[in-house]
PDB file of C-alpha atoms in Angstrom:
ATOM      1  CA  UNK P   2     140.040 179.109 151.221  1.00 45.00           C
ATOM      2  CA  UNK P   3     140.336 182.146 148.923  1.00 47.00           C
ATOM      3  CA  UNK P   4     143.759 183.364 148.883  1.00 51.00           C
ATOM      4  CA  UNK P   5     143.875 187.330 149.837  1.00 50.00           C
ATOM      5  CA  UNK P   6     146.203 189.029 147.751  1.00 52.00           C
ATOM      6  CA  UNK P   7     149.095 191.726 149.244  1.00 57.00           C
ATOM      7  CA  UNK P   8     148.367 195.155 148.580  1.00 57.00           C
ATOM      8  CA  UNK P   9     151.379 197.001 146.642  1.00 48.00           C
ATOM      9  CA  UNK P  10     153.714 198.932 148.834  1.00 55.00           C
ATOM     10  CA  UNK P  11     153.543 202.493 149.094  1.00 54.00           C
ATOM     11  CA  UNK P  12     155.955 204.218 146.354  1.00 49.00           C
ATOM     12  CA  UNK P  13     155.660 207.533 148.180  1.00 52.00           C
ATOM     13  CA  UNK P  14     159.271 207.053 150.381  1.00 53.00           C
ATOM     14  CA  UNK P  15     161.359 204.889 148.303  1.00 49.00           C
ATOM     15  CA  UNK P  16     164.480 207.330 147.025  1.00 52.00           C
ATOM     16  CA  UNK P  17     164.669 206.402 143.558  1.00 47.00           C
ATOM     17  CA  UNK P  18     165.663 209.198 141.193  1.00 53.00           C
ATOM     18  CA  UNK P  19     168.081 209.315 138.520  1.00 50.00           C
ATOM     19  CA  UNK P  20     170.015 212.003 136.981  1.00 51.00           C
ATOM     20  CA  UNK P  21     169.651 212.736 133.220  1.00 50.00           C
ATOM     21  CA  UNK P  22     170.812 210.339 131.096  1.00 48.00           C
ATOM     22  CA  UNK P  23     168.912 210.818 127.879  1.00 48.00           C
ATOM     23  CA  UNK P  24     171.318 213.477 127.059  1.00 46.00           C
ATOM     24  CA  UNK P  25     169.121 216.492 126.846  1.00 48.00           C
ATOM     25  CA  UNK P  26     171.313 218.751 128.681  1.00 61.00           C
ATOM     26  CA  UNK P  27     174.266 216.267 130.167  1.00 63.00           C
ATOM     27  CA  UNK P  28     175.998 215.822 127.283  1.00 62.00           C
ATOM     28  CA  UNK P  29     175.865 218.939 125.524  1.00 65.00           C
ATOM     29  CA  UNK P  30     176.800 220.992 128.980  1.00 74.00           C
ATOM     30  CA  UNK P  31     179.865 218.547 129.409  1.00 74.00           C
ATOM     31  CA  UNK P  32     181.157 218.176 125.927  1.00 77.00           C
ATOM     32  CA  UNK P  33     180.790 221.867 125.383  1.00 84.00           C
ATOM     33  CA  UNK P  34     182.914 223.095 128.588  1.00 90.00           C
ATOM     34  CA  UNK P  35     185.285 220.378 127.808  1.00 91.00           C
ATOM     35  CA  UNK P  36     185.733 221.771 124.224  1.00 93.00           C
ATOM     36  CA  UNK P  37     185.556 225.109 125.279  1.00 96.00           C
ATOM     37  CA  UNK P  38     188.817 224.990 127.153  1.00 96.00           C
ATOM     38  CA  UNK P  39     190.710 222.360 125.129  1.00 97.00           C
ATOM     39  CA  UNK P  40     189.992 224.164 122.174  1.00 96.00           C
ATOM     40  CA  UNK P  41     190.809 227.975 123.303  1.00 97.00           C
ATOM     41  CA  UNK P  42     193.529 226.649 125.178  1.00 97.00           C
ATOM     42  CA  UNK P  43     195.437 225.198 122.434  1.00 97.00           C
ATOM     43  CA  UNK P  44     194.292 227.729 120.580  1.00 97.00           C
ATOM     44  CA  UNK P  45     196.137 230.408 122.270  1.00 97.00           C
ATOM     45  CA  UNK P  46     198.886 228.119 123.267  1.00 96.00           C
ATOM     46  CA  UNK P  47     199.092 227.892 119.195  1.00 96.00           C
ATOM     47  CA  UNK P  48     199.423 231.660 119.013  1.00 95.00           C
ATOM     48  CA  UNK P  49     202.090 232.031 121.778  1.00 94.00           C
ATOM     49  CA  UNK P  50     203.992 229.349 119.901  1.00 93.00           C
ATOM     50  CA  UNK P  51     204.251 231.651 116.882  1.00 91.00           C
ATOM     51  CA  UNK P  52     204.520 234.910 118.674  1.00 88.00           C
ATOM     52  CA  UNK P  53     206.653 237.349 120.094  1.00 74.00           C
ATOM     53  CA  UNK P  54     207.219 236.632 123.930  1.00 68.00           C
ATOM     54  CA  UNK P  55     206.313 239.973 124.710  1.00 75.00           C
ATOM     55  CA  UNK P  56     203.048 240.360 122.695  1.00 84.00           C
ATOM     56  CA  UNK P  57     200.047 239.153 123.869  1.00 91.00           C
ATOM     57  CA  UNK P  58     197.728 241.595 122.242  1.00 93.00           C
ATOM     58  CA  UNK P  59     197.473 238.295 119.320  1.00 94.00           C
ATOM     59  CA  UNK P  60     196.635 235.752 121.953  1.00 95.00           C
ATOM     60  CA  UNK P  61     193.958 237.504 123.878  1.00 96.00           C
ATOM     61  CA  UNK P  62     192.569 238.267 120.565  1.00 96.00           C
ATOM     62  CA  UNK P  63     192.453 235.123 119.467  1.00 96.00           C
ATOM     63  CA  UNK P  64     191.286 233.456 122.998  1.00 97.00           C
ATOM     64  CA  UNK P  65     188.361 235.985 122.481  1.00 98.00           C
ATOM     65  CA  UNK P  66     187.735 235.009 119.079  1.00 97.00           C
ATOM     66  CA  UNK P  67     187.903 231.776 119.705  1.00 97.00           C
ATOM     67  CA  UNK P  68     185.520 232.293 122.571  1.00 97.00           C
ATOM     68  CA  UNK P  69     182.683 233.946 120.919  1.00 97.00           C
ATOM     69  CA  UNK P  70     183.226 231.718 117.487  1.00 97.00           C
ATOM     70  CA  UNK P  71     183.066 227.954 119.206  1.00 96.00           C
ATOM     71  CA  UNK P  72     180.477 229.043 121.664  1.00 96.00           C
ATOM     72  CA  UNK P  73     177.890 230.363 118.662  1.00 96.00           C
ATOM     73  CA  UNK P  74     179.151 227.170 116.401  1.00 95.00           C
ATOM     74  CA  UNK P  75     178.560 224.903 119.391  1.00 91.00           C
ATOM     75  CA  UNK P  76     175.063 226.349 119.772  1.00 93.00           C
ATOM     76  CA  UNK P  77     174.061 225.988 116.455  1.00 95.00           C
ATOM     77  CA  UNK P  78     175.637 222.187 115.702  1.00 92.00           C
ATOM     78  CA  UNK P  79     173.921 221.400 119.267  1.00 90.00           C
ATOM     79  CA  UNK P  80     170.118 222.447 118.216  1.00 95.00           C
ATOM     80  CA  UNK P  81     170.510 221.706 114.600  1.00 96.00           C
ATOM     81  CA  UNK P  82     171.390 218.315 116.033  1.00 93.00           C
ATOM     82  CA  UNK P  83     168.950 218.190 118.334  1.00 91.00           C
ATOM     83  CA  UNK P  84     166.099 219.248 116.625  1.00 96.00           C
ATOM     84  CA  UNK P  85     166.706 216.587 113.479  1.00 97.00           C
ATOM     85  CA  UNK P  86     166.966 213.877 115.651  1.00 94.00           C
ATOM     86  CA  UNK P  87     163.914 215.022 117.683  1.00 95.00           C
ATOM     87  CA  UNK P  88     162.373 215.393 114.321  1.00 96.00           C
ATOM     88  CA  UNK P  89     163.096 212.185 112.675  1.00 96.00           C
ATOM     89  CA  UNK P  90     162.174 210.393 116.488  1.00 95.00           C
ATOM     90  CA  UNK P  91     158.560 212.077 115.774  1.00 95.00           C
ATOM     91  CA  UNK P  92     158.292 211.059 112.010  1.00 96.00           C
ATOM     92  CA  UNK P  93     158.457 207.459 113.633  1.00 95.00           C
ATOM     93  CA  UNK P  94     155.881 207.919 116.362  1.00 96.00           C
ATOM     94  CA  UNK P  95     153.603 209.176 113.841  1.00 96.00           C
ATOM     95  CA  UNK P  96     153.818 206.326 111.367  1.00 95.00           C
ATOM     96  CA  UNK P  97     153.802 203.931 114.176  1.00 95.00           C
ATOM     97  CA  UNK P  98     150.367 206.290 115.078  1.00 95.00           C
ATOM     98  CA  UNK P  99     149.377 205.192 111.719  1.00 96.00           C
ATOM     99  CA  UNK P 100     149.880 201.566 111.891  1.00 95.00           C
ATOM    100  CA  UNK P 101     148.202 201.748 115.000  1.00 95.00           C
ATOM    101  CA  UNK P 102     144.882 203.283 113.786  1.00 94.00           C
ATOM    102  CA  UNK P 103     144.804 201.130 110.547  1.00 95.00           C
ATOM    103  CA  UNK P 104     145.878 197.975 111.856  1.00 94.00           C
ATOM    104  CA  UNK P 105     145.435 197.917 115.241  1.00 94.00           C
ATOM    105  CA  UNK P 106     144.441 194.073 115.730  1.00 94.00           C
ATOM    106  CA  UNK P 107     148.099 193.153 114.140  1.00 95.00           C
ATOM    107  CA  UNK P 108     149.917 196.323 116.500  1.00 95.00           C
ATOM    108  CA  UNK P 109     147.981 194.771 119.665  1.00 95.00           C
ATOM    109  CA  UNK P 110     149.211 191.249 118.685  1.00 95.00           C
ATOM    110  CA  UNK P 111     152.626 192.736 118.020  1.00 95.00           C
ATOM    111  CA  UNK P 112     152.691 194.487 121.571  1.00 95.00           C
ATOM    112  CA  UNK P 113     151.374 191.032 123.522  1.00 95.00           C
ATOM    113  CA  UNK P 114     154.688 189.128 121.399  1.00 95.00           C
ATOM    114  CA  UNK P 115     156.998 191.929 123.295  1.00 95.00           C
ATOM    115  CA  UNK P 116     155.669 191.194 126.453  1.00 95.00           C
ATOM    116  CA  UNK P 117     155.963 187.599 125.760  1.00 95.00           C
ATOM    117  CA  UNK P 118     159.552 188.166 125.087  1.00 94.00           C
ATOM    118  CA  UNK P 119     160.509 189.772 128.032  1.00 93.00           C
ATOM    119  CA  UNK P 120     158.929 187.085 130.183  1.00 94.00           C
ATOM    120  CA  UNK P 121     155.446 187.828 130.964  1.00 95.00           C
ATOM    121  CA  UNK P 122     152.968 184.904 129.936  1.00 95.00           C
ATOM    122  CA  UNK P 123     151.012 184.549 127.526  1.00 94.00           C
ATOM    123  CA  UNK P 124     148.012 185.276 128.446  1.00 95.00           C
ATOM    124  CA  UNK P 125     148.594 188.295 131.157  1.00 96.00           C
ATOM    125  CA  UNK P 126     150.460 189.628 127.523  1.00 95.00           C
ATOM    126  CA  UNK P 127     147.623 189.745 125.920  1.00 95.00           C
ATOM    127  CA  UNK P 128     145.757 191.490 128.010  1.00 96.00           C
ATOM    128  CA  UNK P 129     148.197 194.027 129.120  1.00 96.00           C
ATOM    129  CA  UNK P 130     148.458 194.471 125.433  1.00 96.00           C
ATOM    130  CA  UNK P 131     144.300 195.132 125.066  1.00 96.00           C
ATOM    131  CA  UNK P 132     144.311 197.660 128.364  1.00 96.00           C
ATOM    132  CA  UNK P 133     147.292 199.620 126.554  1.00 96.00           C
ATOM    133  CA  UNK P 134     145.109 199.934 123.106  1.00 96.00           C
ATOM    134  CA  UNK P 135     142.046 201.229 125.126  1.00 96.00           C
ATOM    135  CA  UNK P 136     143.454 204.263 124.338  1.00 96.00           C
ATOM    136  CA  UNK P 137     144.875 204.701 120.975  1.00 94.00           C
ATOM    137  CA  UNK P 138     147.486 207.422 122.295  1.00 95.00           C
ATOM    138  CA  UNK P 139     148.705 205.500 125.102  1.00 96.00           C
ATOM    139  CA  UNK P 140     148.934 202.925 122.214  1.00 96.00           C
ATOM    140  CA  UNK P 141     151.412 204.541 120.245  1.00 96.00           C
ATOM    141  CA  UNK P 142     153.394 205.965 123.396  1.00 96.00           C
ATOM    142  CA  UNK P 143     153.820 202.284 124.317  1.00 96.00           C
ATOM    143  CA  UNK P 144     154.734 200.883 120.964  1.00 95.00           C
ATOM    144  CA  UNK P 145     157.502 203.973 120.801  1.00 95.00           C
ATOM    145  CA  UNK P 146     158.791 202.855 124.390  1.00 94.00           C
ATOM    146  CA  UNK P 147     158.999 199.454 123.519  1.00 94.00           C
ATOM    147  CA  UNK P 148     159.747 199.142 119.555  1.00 93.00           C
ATOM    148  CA  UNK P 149     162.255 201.982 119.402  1.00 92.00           C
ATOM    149  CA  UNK P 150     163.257 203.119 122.633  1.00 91.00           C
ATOM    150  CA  UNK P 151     161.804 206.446 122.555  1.00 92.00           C
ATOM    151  CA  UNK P 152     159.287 208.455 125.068  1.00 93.00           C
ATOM    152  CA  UNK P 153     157.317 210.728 122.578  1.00 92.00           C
ATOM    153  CA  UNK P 154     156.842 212.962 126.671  1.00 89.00           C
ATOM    154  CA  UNK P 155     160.285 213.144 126.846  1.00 88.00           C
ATOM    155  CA  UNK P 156     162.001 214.158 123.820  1.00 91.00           C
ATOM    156  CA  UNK P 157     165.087 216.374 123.931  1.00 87.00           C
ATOM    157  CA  UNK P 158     164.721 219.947 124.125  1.00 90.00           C
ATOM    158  CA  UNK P 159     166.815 221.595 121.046  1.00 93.00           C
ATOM    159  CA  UNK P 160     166.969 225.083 122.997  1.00 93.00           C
ATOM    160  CA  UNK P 161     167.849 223.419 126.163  1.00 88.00           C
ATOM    161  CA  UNK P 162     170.706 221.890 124.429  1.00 87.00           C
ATOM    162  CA  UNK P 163     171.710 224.811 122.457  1.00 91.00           C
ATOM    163  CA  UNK P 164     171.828 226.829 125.331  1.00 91.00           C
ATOM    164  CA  UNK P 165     173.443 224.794 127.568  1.00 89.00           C
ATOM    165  CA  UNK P 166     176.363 224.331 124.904  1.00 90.00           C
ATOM    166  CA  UNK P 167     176.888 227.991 124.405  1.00 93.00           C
ATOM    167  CA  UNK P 168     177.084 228.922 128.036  1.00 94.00           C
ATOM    168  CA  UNK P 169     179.354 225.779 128.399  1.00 94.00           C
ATOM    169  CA  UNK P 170     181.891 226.494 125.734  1.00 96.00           C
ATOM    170  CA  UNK P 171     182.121 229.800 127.163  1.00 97.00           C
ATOM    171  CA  UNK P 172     182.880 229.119 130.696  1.00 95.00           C
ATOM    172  CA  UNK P 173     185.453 226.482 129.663  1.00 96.00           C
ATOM    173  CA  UNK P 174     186.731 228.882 126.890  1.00 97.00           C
ATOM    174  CA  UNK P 175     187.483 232.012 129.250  1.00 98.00           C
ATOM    175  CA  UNK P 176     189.463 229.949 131.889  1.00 97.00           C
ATOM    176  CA  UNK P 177     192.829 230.493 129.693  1.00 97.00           C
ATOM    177  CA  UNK P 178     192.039 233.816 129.091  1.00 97.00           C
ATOM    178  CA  UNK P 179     191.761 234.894 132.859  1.00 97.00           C
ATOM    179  CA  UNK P 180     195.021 235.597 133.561  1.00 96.00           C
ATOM    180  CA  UNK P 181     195.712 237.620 130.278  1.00 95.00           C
ATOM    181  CA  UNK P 182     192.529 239.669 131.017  1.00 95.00           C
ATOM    182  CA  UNK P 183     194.106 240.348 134.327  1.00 95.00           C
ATOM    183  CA  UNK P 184     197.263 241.603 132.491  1.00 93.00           C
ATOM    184  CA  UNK P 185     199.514 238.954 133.222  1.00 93.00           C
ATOM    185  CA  UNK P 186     201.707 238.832 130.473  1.00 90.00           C
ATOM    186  CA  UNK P 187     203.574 235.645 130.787  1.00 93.00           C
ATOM    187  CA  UNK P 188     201.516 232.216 129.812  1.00 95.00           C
ATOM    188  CA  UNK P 189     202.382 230.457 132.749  1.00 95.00           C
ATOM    189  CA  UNK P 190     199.915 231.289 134.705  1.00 96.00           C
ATOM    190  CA  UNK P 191     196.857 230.564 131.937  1.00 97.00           C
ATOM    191  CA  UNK P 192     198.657 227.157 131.372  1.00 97.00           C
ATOM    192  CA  UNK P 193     198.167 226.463 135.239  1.00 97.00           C
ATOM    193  CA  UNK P 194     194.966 227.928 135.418  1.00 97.00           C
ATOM    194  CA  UNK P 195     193.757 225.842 132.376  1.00 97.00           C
ATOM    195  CA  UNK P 196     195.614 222.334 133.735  1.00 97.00           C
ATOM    196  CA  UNK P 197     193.578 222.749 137.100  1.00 96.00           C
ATOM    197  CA  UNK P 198     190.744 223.779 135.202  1.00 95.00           C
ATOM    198  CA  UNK P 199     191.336 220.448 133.074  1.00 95.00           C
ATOM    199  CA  UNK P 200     191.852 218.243 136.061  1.00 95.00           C
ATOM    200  CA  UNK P 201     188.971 219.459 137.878  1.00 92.00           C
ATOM    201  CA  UNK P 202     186.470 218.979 134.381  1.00 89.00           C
ATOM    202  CA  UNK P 203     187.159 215.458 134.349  1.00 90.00           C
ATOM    203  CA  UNK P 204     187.028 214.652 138.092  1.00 90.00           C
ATOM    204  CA  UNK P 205     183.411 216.479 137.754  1.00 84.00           C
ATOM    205  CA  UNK P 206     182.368 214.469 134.867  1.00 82.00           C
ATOM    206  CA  UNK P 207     183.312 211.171 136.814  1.00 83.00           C
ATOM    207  CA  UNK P 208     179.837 212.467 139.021  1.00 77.00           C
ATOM    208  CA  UNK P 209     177.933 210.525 136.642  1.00 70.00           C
ATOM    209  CA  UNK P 210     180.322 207.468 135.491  1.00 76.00           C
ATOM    210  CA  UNK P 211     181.798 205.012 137.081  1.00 79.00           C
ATOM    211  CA  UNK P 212     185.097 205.853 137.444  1.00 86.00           C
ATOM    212  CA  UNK P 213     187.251 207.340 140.011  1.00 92.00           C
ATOM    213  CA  UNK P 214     187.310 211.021 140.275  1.00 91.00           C
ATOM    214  CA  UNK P 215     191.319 211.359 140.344  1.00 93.00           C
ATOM    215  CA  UNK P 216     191.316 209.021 136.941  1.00 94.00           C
ATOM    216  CA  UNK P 217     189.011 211.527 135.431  1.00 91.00           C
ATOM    217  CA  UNK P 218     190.686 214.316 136.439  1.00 93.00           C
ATOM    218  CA  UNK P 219     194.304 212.531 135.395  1.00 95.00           C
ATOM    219  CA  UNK P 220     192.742 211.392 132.091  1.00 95.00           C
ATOM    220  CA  UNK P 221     191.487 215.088 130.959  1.00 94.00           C
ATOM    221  CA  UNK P 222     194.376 216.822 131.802  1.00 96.00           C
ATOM    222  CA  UNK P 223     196.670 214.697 129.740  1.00 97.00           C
ATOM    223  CA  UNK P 224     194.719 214.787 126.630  1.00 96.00           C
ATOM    224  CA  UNK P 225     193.867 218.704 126.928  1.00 96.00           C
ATOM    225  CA  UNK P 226     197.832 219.290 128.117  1.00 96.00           C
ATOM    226  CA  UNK P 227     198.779 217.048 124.653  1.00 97.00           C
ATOM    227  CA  UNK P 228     196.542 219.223 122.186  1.00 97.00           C
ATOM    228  CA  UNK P 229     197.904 222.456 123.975  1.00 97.00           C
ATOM    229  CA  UNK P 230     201.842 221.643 123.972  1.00 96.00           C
ATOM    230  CA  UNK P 231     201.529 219.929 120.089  1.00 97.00           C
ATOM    231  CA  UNK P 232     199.415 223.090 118.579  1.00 97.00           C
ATOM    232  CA  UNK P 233     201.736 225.525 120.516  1.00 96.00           C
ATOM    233  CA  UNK P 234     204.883 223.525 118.250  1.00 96.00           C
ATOM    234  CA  UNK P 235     202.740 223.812 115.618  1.00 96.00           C
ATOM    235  CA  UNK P 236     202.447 227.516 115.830  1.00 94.00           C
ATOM    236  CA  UNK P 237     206.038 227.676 117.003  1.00 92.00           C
ATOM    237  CA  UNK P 238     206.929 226.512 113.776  1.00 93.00           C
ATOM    238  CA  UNK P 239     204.533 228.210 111.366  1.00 92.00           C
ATOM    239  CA  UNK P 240     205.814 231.316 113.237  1.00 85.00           C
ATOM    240  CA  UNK P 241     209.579 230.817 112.553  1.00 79.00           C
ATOM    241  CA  UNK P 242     208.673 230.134 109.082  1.00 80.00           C
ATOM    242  CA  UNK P 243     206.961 233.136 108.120  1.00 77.00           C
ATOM    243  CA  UNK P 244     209.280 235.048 110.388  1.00 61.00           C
TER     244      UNK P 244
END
């Protein structure tokens, strides 16, 4: 009696989709509006500290300044990183392109051993391994994949990443400076602005981790509350010296 095989299930309605977690955007959009306001925060905080209570022409200045200057740097380190490690993932798909067109009996062999490995046997191996090398590019996309972890489809995007970063930093960057650009004078009300905005940064980051959204939150706002209070004694004392 010949044994009738099961035909695969439909994919078509299983929900299975992922966010981004290659870092092509994430990361950069995240770390950026987290430095963004840490960063101008304290900054400014820094500048109160070694200011006249009155004057806040100095601190908007230097919330703008610091704006516009770790938004452009954040761009620039983002692509610059971006693009080398896009172009150094590439340099290895081509010479594993290489290997694959001048040895290709030793990469096929090399590809059935991986399969092997992850549990497949022998012989199903090696002929997964001969269907993939039917096609020398599908080849070298599945030696990438499998020897170094990399999808030569989906490679970062350096402009995404760039981008991303700039328009990041920036919206973290101006939170502090909202209530100044209002003409509040006092800091309180930047400080509270830039605590909620801290609270609610990590809460939105815990989205796509594991932990709970209030430890997030909790976690961001002490560390981004620590760097504002210690660089506004910092400036509190640079500004009594040279006063």
């Amino acid at each position: 009696m010949t044994d009738v095989q099961e035909p695969l299930p439909d994919p078509a309605g299983i929900d299975h989709e992922h966010p981004d977690v290659t870092g092509g955007w994430l990361r950069p959009a995240v770390f950026g509006a987290m430095d963004g306001l840490v960063s101008n925060f304290a900054l400014m905080m820094g500048v109160v500290g070694g200011s006249q209570a009155s004057d806040t022409g100095p601190v908007v200045l230097a919330g703008l300044a610091g704006l516009a200057a770790g938004a452009f740097s954040m761009a620039a380190g983002e692509y610059t990183s971006v693009a080398s490690q896009r172009e150094f993932a590439l340099r290895q798909v081509d010479v594993e392109r290489h290997e694959i067109l001048t040895n290709e009996p030793a990469e096929e062999a090399e590809l059935a051993a991986m399969f092997v490995a992850k549990g497949i046997d022998e012989s199903t191996a090696r002929e997964m391994a001969r269907e993939v090398h039917v096609d020398p590019e599908q080849a070298v996309r599945v030696h990438a994949r499998e020897e170094f972890n990399v999808d030569p489809d989906d490679l970062a995007s350096p402009m995404l990443a760039a981008v991303s970063s700039f328009f990041a930093f920036a919206l973290g960057a101006v939170i502090p400076l909202l209530s100044y650009l209002a003409g509040v004078e006092t800091p309180w009300p930047a400080i509270v602005l830039s605590l909620v905005g801290l609270f609610a940064c990590g809460a939105v980051v815990t989205r796509v981790t594991s932990r709970s959204w209030w430890f997030g939150g909790v976690r961001q706002l002490v560390l981004g509350g620590a760097a504002a209070g210690l660089t506004y004694l910092v400036g509190e004392a640079v500004g009594s010296s040279l006063g």
